[in-house]
């Protein structure tokens, strides 16, 4: 049996064991809903990241995009994926409730994956449009919904979000390992098809268990408004129709990514102004908490901009400039590049859980803003390790695998100081009726981050040939990536220091929330 298959199998067994351990430790103390949301999200992320592992490679190899265009369109796709939650979160708060939104989103995404599995260029953008719309209804709402099963200051909430984050990453790990393997070693469409299959499994899991496990939570806030007919059609159906009608618009926005360059800043200014305004309307403490959340959300943009090279330029770098030979087997680069990060998260989640408890018992757990600052420092060290790896492999143009693995380990540790902390923070700092919306704003920051990432990635584009037509050598490509990694490392260090200095001020506005 090939080594890569053995790795997938060992990884799957290991993930299963970690889930079993997390479940047996927490099953008495946490609601059943945690596990339903955990598994639904796990399969959704399986498909999302399984597909992501292949996307940029499919674009450059199969659809004939050049690096620069592929990075920019990939950035626009991701930016839209993370912009739509603003609408999906808001519609859930106002009309649909979390449950209906999650089902609608899962349905759209299942269709999107299945369309991508059709081996045709013509349907490529349609598949992406369906995925973007679906993700907007699914992703923010499943994250916010979890918070509803805990009181806002419930000490179990952070643990619940860490377990949930582990579920995300079990899905991301298995999806990118399996789809990465299938896509690169069997066929692209098998890779995309398997991603779609598991999205359907997530949807079915949610539908089958939601009645018995979720009680009366997550139902529409005003069912009478949804049932009211407009021109003979119930309002709820109009909203479902809207989700589908958005698809052609979203497809066009990915294709013409320049429009997204314009739209995003406008949306950003509008969103920031409205959160500032909403904060001013709240009583002093709640308003300041909302503003504190906003500052942290804005800071996360930069983090995602640096971090999210992973599915773009680092995916291409891994394919070209990292020595994937392990004990005589050349591992599929999409599998390695995309599955190491979630693997480390599965591994590190218990360590971090234990570390936060240990620190908080002694009263020295860092505040969320301080954790954000540390996240940037670790990110910077991670990218710096890539630079060292590049120097070591300069002669052959191939970075040794272990530098690549160590760099990702540090980047992932940084992620654990920011991402799950940020999601939990949003649910703690926002007034209950605005959680869905604010979660949308959190993801909008990721949208900006992805857009920035696409731009940074496009600066690391490798030309196929020199001007005179001679091919571009590996030894020439590696320094371009290393220059990019070096700049990202420096910028991350600078951001980390600034945030650490600002942390005590932000914390004042948090009024005791950690
Ligand atoms: N990687 C995590 C997920 O897919 C976090 C993504 C984000 O917040 O942008 O849920
Ligand atoms: N670590 C990412 C998130 O938690 C997953 C990934 O990039 O594969 O979901």
XYZ file of C-alpha atoms and ligand atoms in Angstrom:
533
model
C 0.000 0.000 0.000
C 1.271 3.506 -0.833
C 2.618 5.601 2.007
C 0.133 8.398 1.251
C -2.815 6.030 1.669
C -1.323 4.736 4.920
C -1.058 8.342 6.156
C -4.739 8.991 5.344
C -5.796 5.830 7.165
C -3.648 6.543 10.232
C -4.938 10.128 10.238
C -8.550 8.945 10.077
C -8.026 6.506 12.952
C -6.261 9.160 14.981
C -9.049 11.695 14.351
C -11.657 9.134 15.357
C -9.772 8.472 18.594
C -9.492 12.178 19.386
C -13.235 12.618 18.839
C -13.939 9.627 21.077
C -11.717 11.076 23.816
C -13.295 14.548 23.550
C -16.759 12.993 23.655
C -16.110 10.724 26.605
C -14.614 13.561 28.680
C -17.329 16.095 27.879
C -20.480 14.123 27.182
C -21.994 14.560 30.659
C -21.184 18.228 30.966
C -22.170 19.488 27.501
C -25.518 19.492 25.688
C -26.139 16.914 22.945
C -26.527 19.797 20.516
C -22.752 20.345 20.659
C -22.215 16.933 19.086
C -24.836 17.379 16.397
C -23.391 20.741 15.373
C -19.890 19.253 15.653
C -20.597 16.459 13.161
C -22.632 18.598 10.776
C -19.858 21.181 10.626
C -17.208 18.482 10.416
C -18.675 17.091 7.178
C -19.309 20.526 5.758
C -15.674 21.511 6.359
C -14.591 18.161 4.929
C -16.170 19.177 1.653
C -15.137 22.833 1.846
C -11.466 22.148 2.495
C -11.377 19.025 0.342
C -12.424 21.162 -2.572
C -10.114 24.019 -1.544
C -7.111 21.698 -1.569
C -7.654 21.221 -5.293
C -9.077 24.524 -6.417
C -6.011 26.584 -7.341
C -4.226 23.556 -8.784
C -7.287 22.698 -10.875
C -7.404 26.289 -12.111
C -3.750 26.377 -13.129
C -3.450 22.827 -14.500
C -6.856 22.087 -15.922
C -8.456 25.401 -16.720
C -5.268 27.027 -17.991
C -5.134 30.037 -15.654
C -1.778 31.697 -15.053
C -0.584 32.024 -11.431
C -1.470 35.675 -11.095
C -5.024 35.378 -12.414
C -5.585 32.147 -10.491
C -4.483 33.780 -7.214
C -6.698 36.801 -7.805
C -9.792 34.765 -8.753
C -9.134 32.350 -5.931
C -8.890 35.390 -3.612
C -12.160 36.805 -4.983
C -13.940 33.448 -4.523
C -12.801 33.239 -0.907
C -13.558 36.889 -0.265
C -17.124 36.292 -1.429
C -17.381 33.042 0.513
C -16.676 35.050 3.637
C -18.746 38.097 2.668
C -21.995 36.224 2.201
C -22.209 35.309 5.928
C -23.062 38.938 6.571
C -26.320 38.493 4.681
C -26.837 34.908 5.845
C -26.263 35.876 9.496
C -28.568 38.865 9.301
C -31.386 36.956 7.585
C -31.116 34.246 10.230
C -31.368 36.771 13.090
C -34.307 38.594 11.526
C -36.351 35.948 9.743
C -35.142 32.448 9.082
C -33.620 31.380 12.399
C -30.491 29.250 12.533
C -32.001 25.887 11.641
C -33.622 26.819 8.363
C -30.552 28.821 7.356
C -28.237 25.891 8.021
C -30.382 23.521 5.938
C -30.666 26.022 3.087
C -26.907 26.624 3.105
C -26.091 22.915 3.192
C -28.418 22.265 0.267
C -26.844 24.968 -1.867
C -23.347 23.789 -1.034
C -24.196 20.172 -1.834
C -25.401 21.316 -5.242
C -22.263 23.434 -5.692
C -19.930 20.509 -5.029
C -21.874 18.212 -7.296
C -21.767 20.786 -10.098
C -17.985 21.117 -9.660
C -17.679 17.363 -10.015
C -19.065 17.631 -13.584
C -16.017 17.583 -15.828
C -16.854 20.760 -17.716
C -15.310 24.210 -17.837
C -18.701 25.748 -18.509
C -20.079 24.823 -15.105
C -17.005 25.702 -13.038
C -18.158 29.178 -12.046
C -21.728 27.976 -11.419
C -20.355 25.504 -8.870
C -18.408 28.291 -7.162
C -21.485 30.577 -7.113
C -23.593 27.895 -5.396
C -20.850 27.268 -2.837
C -20.510 30.949 -2.008
C -24.225 31.474 -1.529
C -24.583 28.270 0.503
C -21.649 29.014 2.750
C -23.198 32.381 3.577
C -26.265 30.716 5.042
C -24.440 27.837 6.659
C -21.165 28.923 8.181
C -21.984 31.934 10.398
C -25.191 30.373 11.609
C -23.834 27.042 12.695
C -21.103 28.916 14.624
C -23.575 31.285 16.301
C -26.100 28.533 16.972
C -23.661 26.692 19.201
C -23.451 29.749 21.482
C -27.224 29.551 22.072
C -26.824 26.389 24.117
C -24.730 28.177 26.754
C -25.294 31.273 28.883
C -23.076 34.137 27.789
C -20.707 33.826 30.759
C -20.883 30.055 30.948
C -17.312 28.828 31.551
C -18.056 25.788 29.332
C -18.480 28.021 26.316
C -14.786 28.271 25.448
C -14.381 24.512 25.745
C -17.443 24.034 23.541
C -15.939 26.263 20.871
C -12.569 24.498 21.086
C -14.255 21.121 20.626
C -16.249 22.541 17.732
C -13.038 23.938 16.232
C -11.505 20.512 16.514
C -14.488 19.125 14.569
C -13.897 21.735 11.876
C -10.346 20.580 11.600
C -11.067 16.856 11.631
C -13.233 17.607 8.606
C -10.590 19.854 7.061
C -7.897 17.242 7.643
C -9.779 14.259 6.243
C -11.198 16.286 3.367
C -7.922 17.755 2.209
C -6.035 14.500 2.675
C -8.571 12.376 0.813
C -9.677 14.847 -1.856
C -6.078 16.090 -2.274
C -4.981 12.496 -2.886
C -7.874 11.671 -5.229
C -7.585 14.941 -7.131
C -3.854 14.696 -7.768
C -3.485 10.935 -8.103
C -6.827 9.774 -9.570
C -8.809 12.602 -11.177
C -9.914 16.108 -10.300
C -13.546 15.155 -10.542
C -13.258 12.264 -8.137
C -11.751 14.749 -5.692
C -14.623 17.208 -6.095
C -17.230 14.430 -6.164
C -16.128 12.958 -2.837
C -16.221 16.460 -1.324
C -19.860 16.783 -2.466
C -20.807 13.381 -1.114
C -19.716 14.295 2.400
C -21.566 17.601 2.293
C -24.728 15.592 1.673
C -23.824 13.383 4.654
C -23.577 16.549 6.802
C -26.980 17.751 5.635
C -28.628 14.393 6.280
C -27.045 14.171 9.760
C -28.458 17.562 10.656
C -31.932 16.818 9.293
C -32.235 13.438 10.965
C -31.234 14.524 14.465
C -32.301 18.133 14.696
C -35.844 17.505 16.011
C -34.744 15.301 18.860
C -31.581 17.160 19.835
C -32.143 20.866 19.272
C -35.456 21.313 21.120
C -37.059 24.644 20.329
C -33.783 26.462 19.731
C -32.865 28.071 16.422
C -36.431 28.351 15.141
C -37.499 31.474 13.210
C -37.946 34.445 15.588
C -41.279 35.485 13.999
C -42.824 32.525 12.153
C -45.882 34.573 11.170
C -43.676 36.924 9.121
C -42.179 33.970 7.257
C -45.588 32.457 6.533
C -47.092 35.713 5.248
C -47.751 35.554 1.515
C -46.506 38.156 -0.939
C -48.042 37.840 -4.420
C -49.215 34.389 -3.350
C -45.754 33.189 -2.307
C -44.823 32.743 1.370
C -42.058 35.111 2.453
C -39.827 32.182 3.437
C -39.881 30.921 -0.173
C -38.959 34.359 -1.414
C -35.902 34.238 0.827
C -34.958 30.767 -0.435
C -35.418 32.090 -3.983
C -33.102 34.995 -3.183
C -30.374 32.562 -2.141
C -30.582 30.949 -5.591
C -30.954 34.222 -7.462
C -27.705 35.421 -5.934
C -25.815 32.579 -7.582
C -25.409 34.144 -11.063
C -24.389 37.435 -9.465
C -21.759 35.735 -7.329
C -20.447 33.744 -10.291
C -19.927 36.942 -12.211
C -18.177 38.571 -9.280
C -15.607 35.765 -9.119
C -15.037 35.886 -12.834
C -14.689 39.664 -12.872
C -12.718 39.911 -9.666
C -11.984 43.608 -10.281
C -15.589 44.384 -9.259
C -14.999 42.650 -5.943
C -11.981 44.938 -5.453
C -14.422 47.840 -5.469
C -17.323 46.284 -3.655
C -15.440 45.041 -0.637
C -14.116 48.393 0.613
C -17.565 49.969 0.251
C -19.104 47.114 2.190
C -16.324 47.368 4.768
C -16.890 51.073 5.418
C -20.662 50.565 5.633
C -20.295 47.656 8.033
C -17.789 49.361 10.315
C -19.927 52.498 10.447
C -23.045 50.524 11.257
C -21.349 48.604 14.098
C -20.042 51.909 15.506
C -23.558 53.348 15.234
C -25.213 50.286 16.809
C -22.680 50.473 19.651
C -23.527 54.134 20.246
C -27.225 53.231 20.546
C -26.595 50.566 23.185
C -26.137 51.351 26.899
C -22.505 52.389 27.639
C -21.133 48.987 28.676
C -22.794 46.965 25.906
C -21.786 49.604 23.362
C -18.142 49.552 24.408
C -18.146 45.765 24.320
C -19.415 45.909 20.767
C -16.679 48.354 19.824
C -14.029 46.170 21.469
C -15.267 43.266 19.353
C -15.062 45.476 16.278
C -11.424 46.409 16.941
C -10.459 42.767 17.312
C -12.390 41.867 14.182
C -10.567 44.531 12.182
C -7.216 43.237 13.485
C -8.059 39.737 12.343
C -8.088 40.959 8.702
C -4.340 41.202 8.666
C -3.941 37.815 10.276
C -6.062 36.105 7.609
C -4.293 38.041 4.875
C -0.993 36.456 5.911
C -2.338 33.110 7.067
C -4.490 32.402 4.045
C -1.558 32.032 1.685
C -2.037 28.397 2.639
C -4.652 27.510 0.030
C -3.131 29.821 -2.599
C 0.542 30.664 -3.018
C 1.735 28.096 -0.445
C -0.267 25.423 -2.245
C 1.617 26.281 -5.428
C 4.933 26.570 -3.577
C 4.374 23.154 -1.991
C 3.775 21.648 -5.403
C 6.889 23.146 -6.966
C 9.450 23.986 -4.326
C 9.061 21.611 -1.394
C 10.732 18.230 -1.366
C 7.727 15.922 -0.941
C 9.795 12.776 -0.918
C 9.209 10.787 2.248
C 10.987 7.450 2.490
C 10.928 7.012 -1.295
C 7.268 7.997 -1.825
C 6.532 11.380 -3.357
C 3.538 12.599 -1.368
C 0.809 14.560 -3.197
C 1.597 18.185 -2.367
C -2.086 19.211 -2.118
C -2.569 16.561 0.505
C 0.459 17.586 2.576
C 0.036 21.343 2.275
C -3.630 21.319 3.183
C -3.794 18.592 5.767
C -0.878 19.415 8.077
C -2.524 22.524 9.513
C -5.795 20.823 10.541
C -3.824 17.807 11.753
C -1.825 20.005 14.122
C -5.039 21.580 15.342
C -6.493 18.201 16.240
C -3.256 17.459 18.042
C -2.979 20.823 19.780
C -6.617 21.395 20.791
C -6.344 19.309 23.992
C -2.981 20.930 24.779
C -4.444 24.411 24.399
C -7.588 23.456 26.360
C -5.385 22.242 29.184
C -3.134 25.314 28.944
C -6.050 27.794 29.147
C -7.507 25.975 32.163
C -4.127 25.844 33.884
C -3.495 29.540 33.287
C -6.994 30.616 34.247
C -6.861 28.664 37.525
C -3.804 30.731 38.414
C -5.481 33.900 37.196
C -2.873 34.491 34.503
C -4.761 33.540 31.342
C -3.958 36.241 28.755
C -6.866 38.404 27.649
C -8.256 37.865 24.152
C -6.471 40.972 22.752
C -3.153 39.758 24.152
C -3.768 36.334 22.629
C -4.322 38.057 19.287
C -0.931 39.775 19.583
C 0.809 36.474 20.376
C -0.961 34.910 17.372
C 0.774 37.363 15.053
C 4.195 36.726 16.606
C 3.827 32.976 16.116
C 2.639 33.499 12.559
C 5.747 35.578 11.905
C 8.062 32.902 13.328
C 6.315 30.288 11.173
C 6.908 32.226 7.968
C 10.471 32.858 9.062
C 11.049 29.112 9.328
C 9.936 28.842 5.684
C 12.585 31.439 4.838
C 15.238 29.373 6.632
C 14.008 26.276 4.798
C 14.297 28.138 1.509
C 17.889 29.085 2.309
C 18.707 25.472 3.136
C 17.217 24.254 -0.142
C 18.542 27.093 -2.301
C 20.936 24.889 -4.298
C 18.269 22.433 -5.475
C 15.269 24.784 -5.391
C 13.559 22.374 -2.982
C 12.826 23.259 0.644
C 13.340 20.235 2.924
C 10.007 18.832 4.061
C 10.660 19.187 7.767
C 11.139 22.986 7.555
C 7.801 23.144 5.798
C 6.167 21.021 8.507
C 7.725 23.042 11.327
C 6.707 26.371 9.764
C 3.119 25.157 9.549
C 3.266 23.998 13.155
C 4.092 27.520 14.319
C 1.547 29.154 12.031
C -1.096 26.753 13.358
C -0.198 27.539 16.970
C -0.747 31.190 16.057
C -4.136 30.339 14.598
C -5.170 28.718 17.882
C -4.409 31.971 19.694
C -6.809 33.820 17.414
C -9.463 31.973 15.472
C -11.456 29.973 18.059
C -10.869 32.773 20.568
C -12.330 35.293 18.128
C -15.462 33.278 17.377
C -16.184 32.723 21.085
C -15.433 36.398 21.787
C -18.001 37.521 19.211
C -20.727 35.517 20.935
C -19.716 36.936 24.328
C -19.349 40.591 23.416
C -22.372 41.058 21.212
C -25.913 41.716 22.483
C -27.868 38.432 22.007
C -30.132 39.667 19.212
C -27.132 40.702 17.113
C -24.987 37.580 17.397
C -25.747 36.354 13.879
C -24.948 39.722 12.378
C -21.739 40.182 14.344
C -20.622 36.681 13.396
C -21.207 37.803 9.822
C -18.914 40.765 10.489
C -16.267 38.396 11.887
C -16.390 36.409 8.672
C -16.414 39.586 6.605
C -13.023 40.330 8.138
C -11.911 36.932 6.878
C -13.224 38.005 3.464
C -10.972 41.047 3.514
C -8.177 38.811 4.722
C -8.670 36.426 1.801
C -8.779 39.274 -0.604
C -5.563 40.653 0.813
C -4.143 37.125 0.687
C -4.990 36.880 -3.012
C -3.177 40.154 -3.607
C -0.103 39.104 -1.605
C -0.183 35.724 -3.340
C -0.258 37.371 -6.755
C 3.021 39.100 -5.846
C 4.537 35.638 -5.502
C 3.386 34.582 -8.972
C 6.011 32.583 -10.831
C 6.246 33.207 -14.571
C 6.266 30.029 -16.652
C 9.083 31.197 -18.862
C 11.617 34.007 -19.113
C 11.058 36.709 -21.714
C 13.277 34.776 -24.118
C 11.060 31.684 -23.748
C 13.465 29.621 -21.607
C 11.692 27.832 -18.740
C 11.775 29.270 -15.247
C 13.935 27.049 -13.020
C 12.965 25.815 -9.552
C 16.026 27.559 -8.127
C 14.692 30.832 -9.532
C 11.151 30.316 -8.239
C 12.126 29.538 -4.647
C 13.659 32.997 -3.906
C 10.418 34.655 -5.087
C 8.433 32.665 -2.533
C 11.074 33.301 0.121
C 11.007 37.022 -0.452
C 7.205 36.938 0.042
C 7.507 34.830 3.220
C 10.190 37.150 4.566
C 7.990 40.213 4.103
C 5.011 38.471 5.676
C 7.159 37.482 8.673
C 8.341 41.069 9.218
C 4.839 42.504 8.902
C 3.469 39.877 11.344
C 6.093 40.756 13.964
C 5.307 44.451 13.629
C 1.547 43.835 13.934
C 2.071 41.547 16.932
C 4.046 44.162 18.864
C 1.524 46.910 18.143
C -1.410 44.740 19.251
C 0.327 43.669 22.457
C 0.816 47.367 23.300
C -2.848 48.113 22.536
C -4.223 45.088 24.437
C -4.779 46.753 27.862
C -6.786 49.550 26.233
C -9.029 47.192 24.284
C -9.552 45.116 27.405
C -10.994 48.098 29.276
C -13.870 48.179 26.791
C -14.506 44.492 27.285
C -15.752 45.091 30.851
C -14.604 41.876 32.435
C -15.215 39.566 29.453
C -12.014 37.563 28.972
N -10.397 27.591 9.543
C -11.555 27.911 10.331
C -12.835 27.431 9.681
O -12.849 27.041 8.557
C -11.650 29.357 10.604
C -11.917 30.121 9.364
C -12.148 31.572 9.603
O -12.586 32.010 10.672
O -11.887 32.242 8.624
O -13.835 27.460 10.311
N -7.372 25.573 10.328
C -8.451 25.903 9.430
C -9.762 26.176 10.251
O -9.731 25.955 11.433
C -8.692 24.738 8.518
C -7.703 24.650 7.362
O -7.126 25.683 6.968
O -7.556 23.550 6.816
O -10.723 25.698 10.010
